[in-house]
């Protein structure tokens, strides 16, 4: 029995694909493809919880659920099973190897999408406004983000365990407006069924399913919140307001900050499966560094904001956060 593991990554249309598969679960299994519902429980529409169980060493639970999924496929006479969960892409080599052992005699194919690293970082920044503006939360995001942009590590783990031939890599930037049809074609769903399903009026419900918050506004709110009691608050607010008023400038600033963040992390992409996608993943020519640098220097507080973005997550001492980031990046 074939098993398709759609492992993300994050911010590559995974939620849209998962909701679509769940909404069309009946039509899919009638054609021989199962998006199992027997183990979803509180997981809503995806299987990232299996990755969480693996990280916590709960292999017995994973084994039990995989058995239930297989039994559901047999009962419904399906020849192919799809499991989708972006958290699979965060597993290390050991956890991927444990998953492989638990899958037994499934014929596994791994599908993974990578997004332009700059846009990915910016999108991750915007998550701040959905959760918390506390520095502790930002530090946790930074630690997580550092792992998520390490595309080489992700691919090495999955290719070493399942073999290069079993891992298919795609550029999200090339197909982002067609992510659902592209995924269905990648797993060889019948073209007539694809047309039938994607022509449904429900398709409109899967565009932009994740709400978006402006990331530069999010981080500026964090920054301003930290100096709210300072005599410099009004000046900082005015400088940030000027950036907000010019969308082109703010977009350039965001890309510049993402560029600096990736440079600070010394992110490199060397895996041979990534090489055909390098232009999609790191389109450096799209960044006007000179313009962005001038904006950063247009006001002392935006310089500090930029340094804060770059330095988020550092815990080098017990000194106040502004002293820490200025000491490291000043």
PDB file of C-alpha atoms in Angstrom:
ATOM      1  CA  UNK A   1       0.000   0.000   0.000  1.00  0.00           C
ATOM      2  CA  UNK A   2       1.323   3.415  -0.968  1.00  0.00           C
ATOM      3  CA  UNK A   3       1.664   6.123   1.682  1.00  0.00           C
ATOM      4  CA  UNK A   4       2.076   9.776   0.731  1.00  0.00           C
ATOM      5  CA  UNK A   5       3.701  11.834   3.487  1.00  0.00           C
ATOM      6  CA  UNK A   6       3.068  15.520   2.832  1.00  0.00           C
ATOM      7  CA  UNK A   7       5.479  17.066   5.334  1.00  0.00           C
ATOM      8  CA  UNK A   8       5.032  20.776   4.608  1.00  0.00           C
ATOM      9  CA  UNK A   9       7.014  22.859   5.094  1.00  0.00           C
ATOM     10  CA  UNK A  10       5.312  25.631   7.075  1.00  0.00           C
ATOM     11  CA  UNK A  11       3.856  28.578   5.154  1.00  0.00           C
ATOM     12  CA  UNK A  12       3.518  26.640   1.878  1.00  0.00           C
ATOM     13  CA  UNK A  13      -0.251  26.260   1.588  1.00  0.00           C
ATOM     14  CA  UNK A  14      -0.402  23.288   3.944  1.00  0.00           C
ATOM     15  CA  UNK A  15      -3.572  24.403   5.720  1.00  0.00           C
ATOM     16  CA  UNK A  16      -5.373  24.906   2.416  1.00  0.00           C
ATOM     17  CA  UNK A  17      -4.344  21.466   1.191  1.00  0.00           C
ATOM     18  CA  UNK A  18      -5.317  19.791   4.470  1.00  0.00           C
ATOM     19  CA  UNK A  19      -8.742  21.430   4.616  1.00  0.00           C
ATOM     20  CA  UNK A  20      -9.354  20.521   1.005  1.00  0.00           C
ATOM     21  CA  UNK A  21      -8.398  16.868   1.546  1.00  0.00           C
ATOM     22  CA  UNK A  22     -10.655  16.624   4.592  1.00  0.00           C
ATOM     23  CA  UNK A  23     -13.594  18.332   2.878  1.00  0.00           C
ATOM     24  CA  UNK A  24     -13.307  15.971  -0.101  1.00  0.00           C
ATOM     25  CA  UNK A  25     -12.427  12.862   1.905  1.00  0.00           C
ATOM     26  CA  UNK A  26     -15.436  10.882   0.632  1.00  0.00           C
ATOM     27  CA  UNK A  27     -14.821  11.608  -3.066  1.00  0.00           C
ATOM     28  CA  UNK A  28     -11.145  10.751  -2.666  1.00  0.00           C
ATOM     29  CA  UNK A  29     -11.625   7.391  -0.950  1.00  0.00           C
ATOM     30  CA  UNK A  30     -14.290   6.408  -3.470  1.00  0.00           C
ATOM     31  CA  UNK A  31     -11.547   6.795  -6.074  1.00  0.00           C
ATOM     32  CA  UNK A  32      -9.073   4.737  -4.034  1.00  0.00           C
ATOM     33  CA  UNK A  33      -7.235   7.473  -2.116  1.00  0.00           C
ATOM     34  CA  UNK A  34      -7.673   7.809   1.632  1.00  0.00           C
ATOM     35  CA  UNK A  35      -7.196  10.918   3.735  1.00  0.00           C
ATOM     36  CA  UNK A  36      -7.940   9.085   6.986  1.00  0.00           C
ATOM     37  CA  UNK A  37     -10.322  10.483   9.568  1.00  0.00           C
ATOM     38  CA  UNK A  38     -10.101   7.655  12.098  1.00  0.00           C
ATOM     39  CA  UNK A  39      -7.277   9.273  14.081  1.00  0.00           C
ATOM     40  CA  UNK A  40      -7.776  12.986  13.570  1.00  0.00           C
ATOM     41  CA  UNK A  41      -9.608  13.535  16.853  1.00  0.00           C
ATOM     42  CA  UNK A  42      -8.683  16.969  18.203  1.00  0.00           C
ATOM     43  CA  UNK A  43      -6.133  17.541  15.423  1.00  0.00           C
ATOM     44  CA  UNK A  44      -8.781  19.183  13.230  1.00  0.00           C
ATOM     45  CA  UNK A  45      -7.526  18.463   9.731  1.00  0.00           C
ATOM     46  CA  UNK A  46      -3.909  17.298   9.830  1.00  0.00           C
ATOM     47  CA  UNK A  47      -1.444  14.790  11.269  1.00  0.00           C
ATOM     48  CA  UNK A  48       1.224  16.980  12.834  1.00  0.00           C
ATOM     49  CA  UNK A  49       0.321  15.439  16.185  1.00  0.00           C
ATOM     50  CA  UNK A  50       2.143  12.264  15.084  1.00  0.00           C
ATOM     51  CA  UNK A  51       5.353  14.300  14.761  1.00  0.00           C
ATOM     52  CA  UNK A  52       4.792  15.688  18.256  1.00  0.00           C
ATOM     53  CA  UNK A  53       4.345  12.165  19.628  1.00  0.00           C
ATOM     54  CA  UNK A  54       7.584  11.083  17.960  1.00  0.00           C
ATOM     55  CA  UNK A  55       9.482  13.987  19.521  1.00  0.00           C
ATOM     56  CA  UNK A  56       8.187  12.962  22.937  1.00  0.00           C
ATOM     57  CA  UNK A  57       9.117   9.316  22.453  1.00  0.00           C
ATOM     58  CA  UNK A  58       5.515   8.054  22.443  1.00  0.00           C
ATOM     59  CA  UNK A  59       6.174   5.436  19.768  1.00  0.00           C
ATOM     60  CA  UNK A  60       3.489   3.031  20.998  1.00  0.00           C
ATOM     61  CA  UNK A  61       0.801   5.653  20.379  1.00  0.00           C
ATOM     62  CA  UNK A  62       2.179   6.390  16.902  1.00  0.00           C
ATOM     63  CA  UNK A  63       2.282   2.671  16.088  1.00  0.00           C
ATOM     64  CA  UNK A  64      -1.306   2.212  17.255  1.00  0.00           C
ATOM     65  CA  UNK A  65      -2.622   5.116  15.171  1.00  0.00           C
ATOM     66  CA  UNK A  66      -0.748   3.980  12.056  1.00  0.00           C
ATOM     67  CA  UNK A  67      -2.352   0.545  12.511  1.00  0.00           C
ATOM     68  CA  UNK A  68      -5.799   2.153  12.722  1.00  0.00           C
ATOM     69  CA  UNK A  69      -5.074   4.169   9.578  1.00  0.00           C
ATOM     70  CA  UNK A  70      -4.057   1.032   7.689  1.00  0.00           C
ATOM     71  CA  UNK A  71      -7.206  -0.756   8.852  1.00  0.00           C
ATOM     72  CA  UNK A  72      -9.332   2.177   7.668  1.00  0.00           C
ATOM     73  CA  UNK A  73      -7.647   2.018   4.250  1.00  0.00           C
ATOM     74  CA  UNK A  74      -8.308  -1.719   3.963  1.00  0.00           C
ATOM     75  CA  UNK A  75     -11.927  -1.304   5.035  1.00  0.00           C
ATOM     76  CA  UNK A  76     -12.505   1.391   2.425  1.00  0.00           C
ATOM     77  CA  UNK A  77     -10.573  -0.539  -0.254  1.00  0.00           C
ATOM     78  CA  UNK A  78      -8.029   2.242  -0.805  1.00  0.00           C
ATOM     79  CA  UNK A  79      -4.669   1.648  -2.458  1.00  0.00           C
ATOM     80  CA  UNK A  80      -3.141   4.972  -1.379  1.00  0.00           C
ATOM     81  CA  UNK A  81      -3.100   6.849   1.944  1.00  0.00           C
ATOM     82  CA  UNK A  82      -2.217  10.536   2.378  1.00  0.00           C
ATOM     83  CA  UNK A  83      -0.947  11.932   5.682  1.00  0.00           C
ATOM     84  CA  UNK A  84      -0.316  15.664   5.801  1.00  0.00           C
ATOM     85  CA  UNK A  85       1.355  17.585   8.618  1.00  0.00           C
ATOM     86  CA  UNK A  86       3.932  20.363   8.414  1.00  0.00           C
ATOM     87  CA  UNK A  87       5.432  19.430  11.775  1.00  0.00           C
ATOM     88  CA  UNK A  88       6.887  16.306  10.137  1.00  0.00           C
ATOM     89  CA  UNK A  89       9.422  18.604   8.468  1.00  0.00           C
ATOM     90  CA  UNK A  90      10.793  19.641  11.882  1.00  0.00           C
ATOM     91  CA  UNK A  91      11.773  16.106  12.922  1.00  0.00           C
ATOM     92  CA  UNK A  92      15.457  15.273  13.309  1.00  0.00           C
ATOM     93  CA  UNK A  93      17.155  12.261  11.748  1.00  0.00           C
ATOM     94  CA  UNK A  94      16.483   9.967  14.711  1.00  0.00           C
ATOM     95  CA  UNK A  95      12.761  10.719  14.755  1.00  0.00           C
ATOM     96  CA  UNK A  96      12.458  10.294  10.986  1.00  0.00           C
ATOM     97  CA  UNK A  97      14.208   6.913  11.273  1.00  0.00           C
ATOM     98  CA  UNK A  98      11.815   5.858  14.049  1.00  0.00           C
ATOM     99  CA  UNK A  99       8.862   6.868  11.887  1.00  0.00           C
ATOM    100  CA  UNK A 100      10.247   4.836   8.996  1.00  0.00           C
ATOM    101  CA  UNK A 101      10.463   1.728  11.200  1.00  0.00           C
ATOM    102  CA  UNK A 102       6.890   2.206  12.412  1.00  0.00           C
ATOM    103  CA  UNK A 103       5.557   2.529   8.861  1.00  0.00           C
ATOM    104  CA  UNK A 104       6.511  -1.064   8.174  1.00  0.00           C
ATOM    105  CA  UNK A 105       5.823  -2.222   4.628  1.00  0.00           C
ATOM    106  CA  UNK A 106       4.103   0.971   3.438  1.00  0.00           C
ATOM    107  CA  UNK A 107       5.525   2.133   0.091  1.00  0.00           C
ATOM    108  CA  UNK A 108       6.385   5.671   1.183  1.00  0.00           C
ATOM    109  CA  UNK A 109       6.639   8.799  -0.964  1.00  0.00           C
ATOM    110  CA  UNK A 110       7.583  12.089   0.711  1.00  0.00           C
ATOM    111  CA  UNK A 111       6.297  15.388  -0.689  1.00  0.00           C
ATOM    112  CA  UNK A 112       7.916  18.595   0.533  1.00  0.00           C
ATOM    113  CA  UNK A 113       7.527  22.225  -0.527  1.00  0.00           C
ATOM    114  CA  UNK A 114      10.019  24.988   0.188  1.00  0.00           C
ATOM    115  CA  UNK A 115       9.270  28.681   0.123  1.00  0.00           C
ATOM    116  CA  UNK A 116      11.425  31.687  -0.695  1.00  0.00           C
ATOM    117  CA  UNK A 117      13.392  32.010   2.524  1.00  0.00           C
ATOM    118  CA  UNK A 118      12.895  35.773   2.735  1.00  0.00           C
ATOM    119  CA  UNK A 119       9.117  35.552   2.434  1.00  0.00           C
ATOM    120  CA  UNK A 120       9.105  32.628   4.835  1.00  0.00           C
ATOM    121  CA  UNK A 121      10.942  34.611   7.513  1.00  0.00           C
ATOM    122  CA  UNK A 122       8.648  37.618   7.009  1.00  0.00           C
ATOM    123  CA  UNK A 123       5.564  35.415   7.270  1.00  0.00           C
ATOM    124  CA  UNK A 124       6.926  33.867  10.446  1.00  0.00           C
ATOM    125  CA  UNK A 125       7.523  37.347  11.872  1.00  0.00           C
ATOM    126  CA  UNK A 126       3.826  38.097  11.379  1.00  0.00           C
ATOM    127  CA  UNK A 127       2.934  35.227  13.707  1.00  0.00           C
ATOM    128  CA  UNK A 128       4.129  37.385  16.601  1.00  0.00           C
ATOM    129  CA  UNK A 129       0.931  39.409  16.487  1.00  0.00           C
ATOM    130  CA  UNK A 130      -1.160  36.248  16.738  1.00  0.00           C
ATOM    131  CA  UNK A 131       0.442  35.086  19.959  1.00  0.00           C
ATOM    132  CA  UNK A 132       2.244  37.479  22.270  1.00  0.00           C
ATOM    133  CA  UNK A 133       4.317  40.621  22.270  1.00  0.00           C
ATOM    134  CA  UNK A 134       6.514  39.477  25.110  1.00  0.00           C
ATOM    135  CA  UNK A 135      10.245  39.154  24.555  1.00  0.00           C
ATOM    136  CA  UNK A 136      10.138  35.573  25.853  1.00  0.00           C
ATOM    137  CA  UNK A 137       7.764  34.568  23.069  1.00  0.00           C
ATOM    138  CA  UNK A 138       9.997  36.252  20.485  1.00  0.00           C
ATOM    139  CA  UNK A 139      13.000  34.325  21.763  1.00  0.00           C
ATOM    140  CA  UNK A 140      11.080  31.063  21.406  1.00  0.00           C
ATOM    141  CA  UNK A 141      10.068  32.029  17.870  1.00  0.00           C
ATOM    142  CA  UNK A 142      13.686  32.766  16.992  1.00  0.00           C
ATOM    143  CA  UNK A 143      14.837  29.356  18.210  1.00  0.00           C
ATOM    144  CA  UNK A 144      12.115  27.642  16.211  1.00  0.00           C
ATOM    145  CA  UNK A 145      12.644  29.808  13.136  1.00  0.00           C
ATOM    146  CA  UNK A 146      16.341  28.928  13.100  1.00  0.00           C
ATOM    147  CA  UNK A 147      15.402  25.276  12.634  1.00  0.00           C
ATOM    148  CA  UNK A 148      12.692  25.918  10.066  1.00  0.00           C
ATOM    149  CA  UNK A 149      14.956  27.832   7.661  1.00  0.00           C
ATOM    150  CA  UNK A 150      17.547  25.058   7.743  1.00  0.00           C
ATOM    151  CA  UNK A 151      16.279  23.403   4.553  1.00  0.00           C
ATOM    152  CA  UNK A 152      19.461  21.362   4.166  1.00  0.00           C
ATOM    153  CA  UNK A 153      18.981  19.696   7.544  1.00  0.00           C
ATOM    154  CA  UNK A 154      15.376  18.856   6.720  1.00  0.00           C
ATOM    155  CA  UNK A 155      16.191  17.279   3.367  1.00  0.00           C
ATOM    156  CA  UNK A 156      19.224  15.390   4.648  1.00  0.00           C
ATOM    157  CA  UNK A 157      17.176  13.706   7.352  1.00  0.00           C
ATOM    158  CA  UNK A 158      14.393  12.553   5.044  1.00  0.00           C
ATOM    159  CA  UNK A 159      16.608  11.576   2.096  1.00  0.00           C
ATOM    160  CA  UNK A 160      18.998   9.563   4.265  1.00  0.00           C
ATOM    161  CA  UNK A 161      16.144   7.588   5.802  1.00  0.00           C
ATOM    162  CA  UNK A 162      13.783   7.083   2.859  1.00  0.00           C
ATOM    163  CA  UNK A 163      16.232   7.489  -0.036  1.00  0.00           C
ATOM    164  CA  UNK A 164      16.546  10.267  -2.587  1.00  0.00           C
ATOM    165  CA  UNK A 165      14.168   8.586  -5.001  1.00  0.00           C
ATOM    166  CA  UNK A 166      11.334   8.642  -2.453  1.00  0.00           C
ATOM    167  CA  UNK A 167      11.563  12.381  -1.681  1.00  0.00           C
ATOM    168  CA  UNK A 168      10.034  14.895  -4.104  1.00  0.00           C
ATOM    169  CA  UNK A 169      10.933  18.566  -3.626  1.00  0.00           C
ATOM    170  CA  UNK A 170       8.925  21.476  -5.027  1.00  0.00           C
ATOM    171  CA  UNK A 171       9.116  25.261  -5.071  1.00  0.00           C
ATOM    172  CA  UNK A 172       6.088  26.818  -3.406  1.00  0.00           C
ATOM    173  CA  UNK A 173       6.840  30.131  -5.132  1.00  0.00           C
ATOM    174  CA  UNK A 174       6.196  28.558  -8.520  1.00  0.00           C
ATOM    175  CA  UNK A 175       2.795  27.068  -7.634  1.00  0.00           C
ATOM    176  CA  UNK A 176       1.444  29.065  -4.677  1.00  0.00           C
ATOM    177  CA  UNK A 177      -1.744  30.105  -6.487  1.00  0.00           C
ATOM    178  CA  UNK A 178      -2.302  26.510  -7.595  1.00  0.00           C
ATOM    179  CA  UNK A 179      -1.041  24.641  -4.535  1.00  0.00           C
ATOM    180  CA  UNK A 180      -4.045  22.302  -4.249  1.00  0.00           C
ATOM    181  CA  UNK A 181      -4.156  21.125  -7.907  1.00  0.00           C
ATOM    182  CA  UNK A 182      -0.362  20.832  -7.915  1.00  0.00           C
ATOM    183  CA  UNK A 183      -0.374  18.604  -4.846  1.00  0.00           C
ATOM    184  CA  UNK A 184      -3.149  16.414  -6.265  1.00  0.00           C
ATOM    185  CA  UNK A 185      -1.212  15.970  -9.511  1.00  0.00           C
ATOM    186  CA  UNK A 186       1.985  15.182  -7.595  1.00  0.00           C
ATOM    187  CA  UNK A 187       0.272  12.168  -6.011  1.00  0.00           C
ATOM    188  CA  UNK A 188      -1.230  11.076  -9.355  1.00  0.00           C
ATOM    189  CA  UNK A 189      -4.879  11.782  -8.618  1.00  0.00           C
ATOM    190  CA  UNK A 190      -6.956  11.285 -11.773  1.00  0.00           C
ATOM    191  CA  UNK A 191      -7.035  14.499 -13.791  1.00  0.00           C
ATOM    192  CA  UNK A 192     -10.821  14.317 -14.295  1.00  0.00           C
ATOM    193  CA  UNK A 193     -11.300  14.045 -10.530  1.00  0.00           C
ATOM    194  CA  UNK A 194      -8.970  16.999  -9.982  1.00  0.00           C
ATOM    195  CA  UNK A 195     -11.036  19.138 -12.346  1.00  0.00           C
ATOM    196  CA  UNK A 196     -14.241  18.010 -10.667  1.00  0.00           C
ATOM    197  CA  UNK A 197     -13.033  18.717  -7.151  1.00  0.00           C
ATOM    198  CA  UNK A 198     -11.251  22.007  -7.817  1.00  0.00           C
ATOM    199  CA  UNK A 199     -14.191  23.360  -9.833  1.00  0.00           C
ATOM    200  CA  UNK A 200     -16.318  23.133  -6.718  1.00  0.00           C
ATOM    201  CA  UNK A 201     -17.413  26.442  -5.215  1.00  0.00           C
ATOM    202  CA  UNK A 202     -15.750  25.362  -1.972  1.00  0.00           C
ATOM    203  CA  UNK A 203     -12.353  26.035  -3.550  1.00  0.00           C
ATOM    204  CA  UNK A 204     -12.720  29.704  -2.710  1.00  0.00           C
ATOM    205  CA  UNK A 205     -12.734  28.793   0.954  1.00  0.00           C
ATOM    206  CA  UNK A 206      -9.169  27.547   0.731  1.00  0.00           C
ATOM    207  CA  UNK A 207      -7.515  30.701  -0.527  1.00  0.00           C
ATOM    208  CA  UNK A 208      -5.895  32.688   2.223  1.00  0.00           C
ATOM    209  CA  UNK A 209      -7.144  30.451   5.020  1.00  0.00           C
ATOM    210  CA  UNK A 210      -4.539  31.803   7.430  1.00  0.00           C
ATOM    211  CA  UNK A 211      -5.165  35.338   8.624  1.00  0.00           C
ATOM    212  CA  UNK A 212      -2.219  37.643   8.092  1.00  0.00           C
ATOM    213  CA  UNK A 213      -0.908  40.410  10.299  1.00  0.00           C
ATOM    214  CA  UNK A 214       1.512  43.011   9.047  1.00  0.00           C
ATOM    215  CA  UNK A 215       4.887  41.820  10.393  1.00  0.00           C
ATOM    216  CA  UNK A 216       6.615  45.198  10.512  1.00  0.00           C
ATOM    217  CA  UNK A 217       3.666  46.506  12.513  1.00  0.00           C
ATOM    218  CA  UNK A 218       3.902  43.493  14.810  1.00  0.00           C
ATOM    219  CA  UNK A 219       7.551  44.023  15.566  1.00  0.00           C
ATOM    220  CA  UNK A 220       7.184  47.759  15.896  1.00  0.00           C
ATOM    221  CA  UNK A 221       4.441  47.211  18.447  1.00  0.00           C
ATOM    222  CA  UNK A 222       6.806  44.963  20.371  1.00  0.00           C
ATOM    223  CA  UNK A 223       9.558  47.575  20.138  1.00  0.00           C
ATOM    224  CA  UNK A 224       7.297  50.450  21.114  1.00  0.00           C
ATOM    225  CA  UNK A 225       5.854  48.421  23.956  1.00  0.00           C
ATOM    226  CA  UNK A 226       9.332  47.956  25.381  1.00  0.00           C
ATOM    227  CA  UNK A 227      10.000  51.698  25.490  1.00  0.00           C
ATOM    228  CA  UNK A 228       6.457  52.809  26.361  1.00  0.00           C
ATOM    229  CA  UNK A 229       7.611  54.331  29.636  1.00  0.00           C
ATOM    230  CA  UNK A 230      10.629  55.963  28.047  1.00  0.00           C
ATOM    231  CA  UNK A 231      10.867  59.673  27.243  1.00  0.00           C
ATOM    232  CA  UNK A 232      11.784  58.600  23.677  1.00  0.00           C
ATOM    233  CA  UNK A 233       8.467  56.863  22.991  1.00  0.00           C
ATOM    234  CA  UNK A 234       6.851  59.645  20.919  1.00  0.00           C
ATOM    235  CA  UNK A 235       9.906  60.008  18.668  1.00  0.00           C
ATOM    236  CA  UNK A 236      10.050  56.265  18.058  1.00  0.00           C
ATOM    237  CA  UNK A 237       6.333  56.133  17.274  1.00  0.00           C
ATOM    238  CA  UNK A 238       6.672  58.963  14.757  1.00  0.00           C
ATOM    239  CA  UNK A 239       9.578  57.260  12.966  1.00  0.00           C
ATOM    240  CA  UNK A 240       7.728  53.949  12.735  1.00  0.00           C
ATOM    241  CA  UNK A 241       4.655  55.757  11.415  1.00  0.00           C
ATOM    242  CA  UNK A 242       6.634  57.147   8.498  1.00  0.00           C
ATOM    243  CA  UNK A 243       7.645  53.635   7.478  1.00  0.00           C
ATOM    244  CA  UNK A 244       4.042  52.378   7.670  1.00  0.00           C
ATOM    245  CA  UNK A 245       2.814  55.139   5.361  1.00  0.00           C
ATOM    246  CA  UNK A 246       4.911  53.881   2.419  1.00  0.00           C
ATOM    247  CA  UNK A 247       4.060  50.277   1.516  1.00  0.00           C
ATOM    248  CA  UNK A 248       6.915  49.949  -0.983  1.00  0.00           C
ATOM    249  CA  UNK A 249       9.390  51.167   1.597  1.00  0.00           C
ATOM    250  CA  UNK A 250       8.041  48.868   4.289  1.00  0.00           C
ATOM    251  CA  UNK A 251       8.205  45.883   1.908  1.00  0.00           C
ATOM    252  CA  UNK A 252      11.833  46.677   1.113  1.00  0.00           C
ATOM    253  CA  UNK A 253      12.574  47.107   4.793  1.00  0.00           C
ATOM    254  CA  UNK A 254      10.990  43.754   5.598  1.00  0.00           C
ATOM    255  CA  UNK A 255      13.017  41.977   2.944  1.00  0.00           C
ATOM    256  CA  UNK A 256      16.167  43.687   4.131  1.00  0.00           C
ATOM    257  CA  UNK A 257      15.527  42.598   7.728  1.00  0.00           C
ATOM    258  CA  UNK A 258      14.844  39.046   6.566  1.00  0.00           C
ATOM    259  CA  UNK A 259      18.072  39.172   4.549  1.00  0.00           C
ATOM    260  CA  UNK A 260      20.014  40.292   7.631  1.00  0.00           C
ATOM    261  CA  UNK A 261      18.379  37.610   9.745  1.00  0.00           C
ATOM    262  CA  UNK A 262      19.350  34.844   7.317  1.00  0.00           C
ATOM    263  CA  UNK A 263      22.866  36.234   7.039  1.00  0.00           C
ATOM    264  CA  UNK A 264      23.171  36.285  10.822  1.00  0.00           C
ATOM    265  CA  UNK A 265      22.127  32.633  10.881  1.00  0.00           C
ATOM    266  CA  UNK A 266      24.635  31.852   8.088  1.00  0.00           C
ATOM    267  CA  UNK A 267      21.941  29.942   6.212  1.00  0.00           C
ATOM    268  CA  UNK A 268      23.277  27.878   3.320  1.00  0.00           C
ATOM    269  CA  UNK A 269      21.499  25.539   0.917  1.00  0.00           C
ATOM    270  CA  UNK A 270      23.804  22.832  -0.420  1.00  0.00           C
ATOM    271  CA  UNK A 271      21.608  19.748  -0.764  1.00  0.00           C
ATOM    272  CA  UNK A 272      21.575  18.655  -4.403  1.00  0.00           C
ATOM    273  CA  UNK A 273      17.755  18.535  -4.501  1.00  0.00           C
ATOM    274  CA  UNK A 274      17.678  22.219  -3.551  1.00  0.00           C
ATOM    275  CA  UNK A 275      20.045  23.367  -6.276  1.00  0.00           C
ATOM    276  CA  UNK A 276      17.355  23.627  -9.012  1.00  0.00           C
ATOM    277  CA  UNK A 277      15.303  25.779  -6.626  1.00  0.00           C
ATOM    278  CA  UNK A 278      18.024  28.161  -5.463  1.00  0.00           C
ATOM    279  CA  UNK A 279      16.744  31.107  -7.484  1.00  0.00           C
ATOM    280  CA  UNK A 280      13.306  30.628  -5.945  1.00  0.00           C
ATOM    281  CA  UNK A 281      14.625  30.193  -2.419  1.00  0.00           C
ATOM    282  CA  UNK A 282      17.118  33.071  -2.382  1.00  0.00           C
ATOM    283  CA  UNK A 283      16.223  35.731  -4.963  1.00  0.00           C
ATOM    284  CA  UNK A 284      18.744  38.251  -3.660  1.00  0.00           C
ATOM    285  CA  UNK A 285      18.404  40.437  -6.742  1.00  0.00           C
ATOM    286  CA  UNK A 286      14.909  41.429  -5.598  1.00  0.00           C
ATOM    287  CA  UNK A 287      16.273  43.290  -2.582  1.00  0.00           C
ATOM    288  CA  UNK A 288      17.329  46.903  -2.906  1.00  0.00           C
ATOM    289  CA  UNK A 289      19.864  46.762  -0.083  1.00  0.00           C
ATOM    290  CA  UNK A 290      21.045  50.311  -0.589  1.00  0.00           C
ATOM    291  CA  UNK A 291      17.530  51.711  -0.310  1.00  0.00           C
ATOM    292  CA  UNK A 292      16.717  49.575   2.714  1.00  0.00           C
ATOM    293  CA  UNK A 293      19.962  50.483   4.433  1.00  0.00           C
ATOM    294  CA  UNK A 294      19.212  54.181   3.907  1.00  0.00           C
ATOM    295  CA  UNK A 295      15.790  53.699   5.492  1.00  0.00           C
ATOM    296  CA  UNK A 296      17.270  51.971   8.477  1.00  0.00           C
ATOM    297  CA  UNK A 297      19.589  54.896   8.998  1.00  0.00           C
ATOM    298  CA  UNK A 298      16.882  57.491   8.487  1.00  0.00           C
ATOM    299  CA  UNK A 299      16.066  57.436  12.190  1.00  0.00           C
ATOM    300  CA  UNK A 300      17.922  56.161  15.210  1.00  0.00           C
ATOM    301  CA  UNK A 301      14.888  54.265  16.432  1.00  0.00           C
ATOM    302  CA  UNK A 302      14.437  52.348  13.217  1.00  0.00           C
ATOM    303  CA  UNK A 303      18.100  51.374  13.473  1.00  0.00           C
ATOM    304  CA  UNK A 304      17.385  50.034  16.932  1.00  0.00           C
ATOM    305  CA  UNK A 305      14.259  48.279  15.685  1.00  0.00           C
ATOM    306  CA  UNK A 306      16.274  46.632  12.929  1.00  0.00           C
ATOM    307  CA  UNK A 307      18.907  45.500  15.387  1.00  0.00           C
ATOM    308  CA  UNK A 308      16.196  44.178  17.641  1.00  0.00           C
ATOM    309  CA  UNK A 309      14.744  42.103  14.808  1.00  0.00           C
ATOM    310  CA  UNK A 310      18.145  40.678  13.985  1.00  0.00           C
ATOM    311  CA  UNK A 311      19.071  40.050  17.590  1.00  0.00           C
ATOM    312  CA  UNK A 312      15.769  38.582  18.763  1.00  0.00           C
ATOM    313  CA  UNK A 313      16.328  35.586  20.949  1.00  0.00           C
ATOM    314  CA  UNK A 314      19.785  36.341  22.303  1.00  0.00           C
ATOM    315  CA  UNK A 315      20.290  35.593  25.993  1.00  0.00           C
ATOM    316  CA  UNK A 316      23.936  36.488  26.411  1.00  0.00           C
ATOM    317  CA  UNK A 317      23.535  38.159  29.785  1.00  0.00           C
ATOM    318  CA  UNK A 318      21.037  39.330  32.335  1.00  0.00           C
ATOM    319  CA  UNK A 319      21.344  42.923  31.158  1.00  0.00           C
ATOM    320  CA  UNK A 320      18.260  44.694  29.713  1.00  0.00           C
ATOM    321  CA  UNK A 321      17.222  43.591  26.233  1.00  0.00           C
ATOM    322  CA  UNK A 322      18.229  46.866  24.553  1.00  0.00           C
ATOM    323  CA  UNK A 323      21.731  46.609  25.986  1.00  0.00           C
ATOM    324  CA  UNK A 324      22.061  43.020  24.797  1.00  0.00           C
ATOM    325  CA  UNK A 325      21.176  43.654  21.175  1.00  0.00           C
ATOM    326  CA  UNK A 326      23.159  46.876  20.882  1.00  0.00           C
ATOM    327  CA  UNK A 327      26.204  45.199  22.386  1.00  0.00           C
ATOM    328  CA  UNK A 328      26.040  42.373  19.867  1.00  0.00           C
ATOM    329  CA  UNK A 329      25.032  44.247  16.737  1.00  0.00           C
ATOM    330  CA  UNK A 330      26.006  47.846  17.453  1.00  0.00           C
TER     331      UNK A 330
END
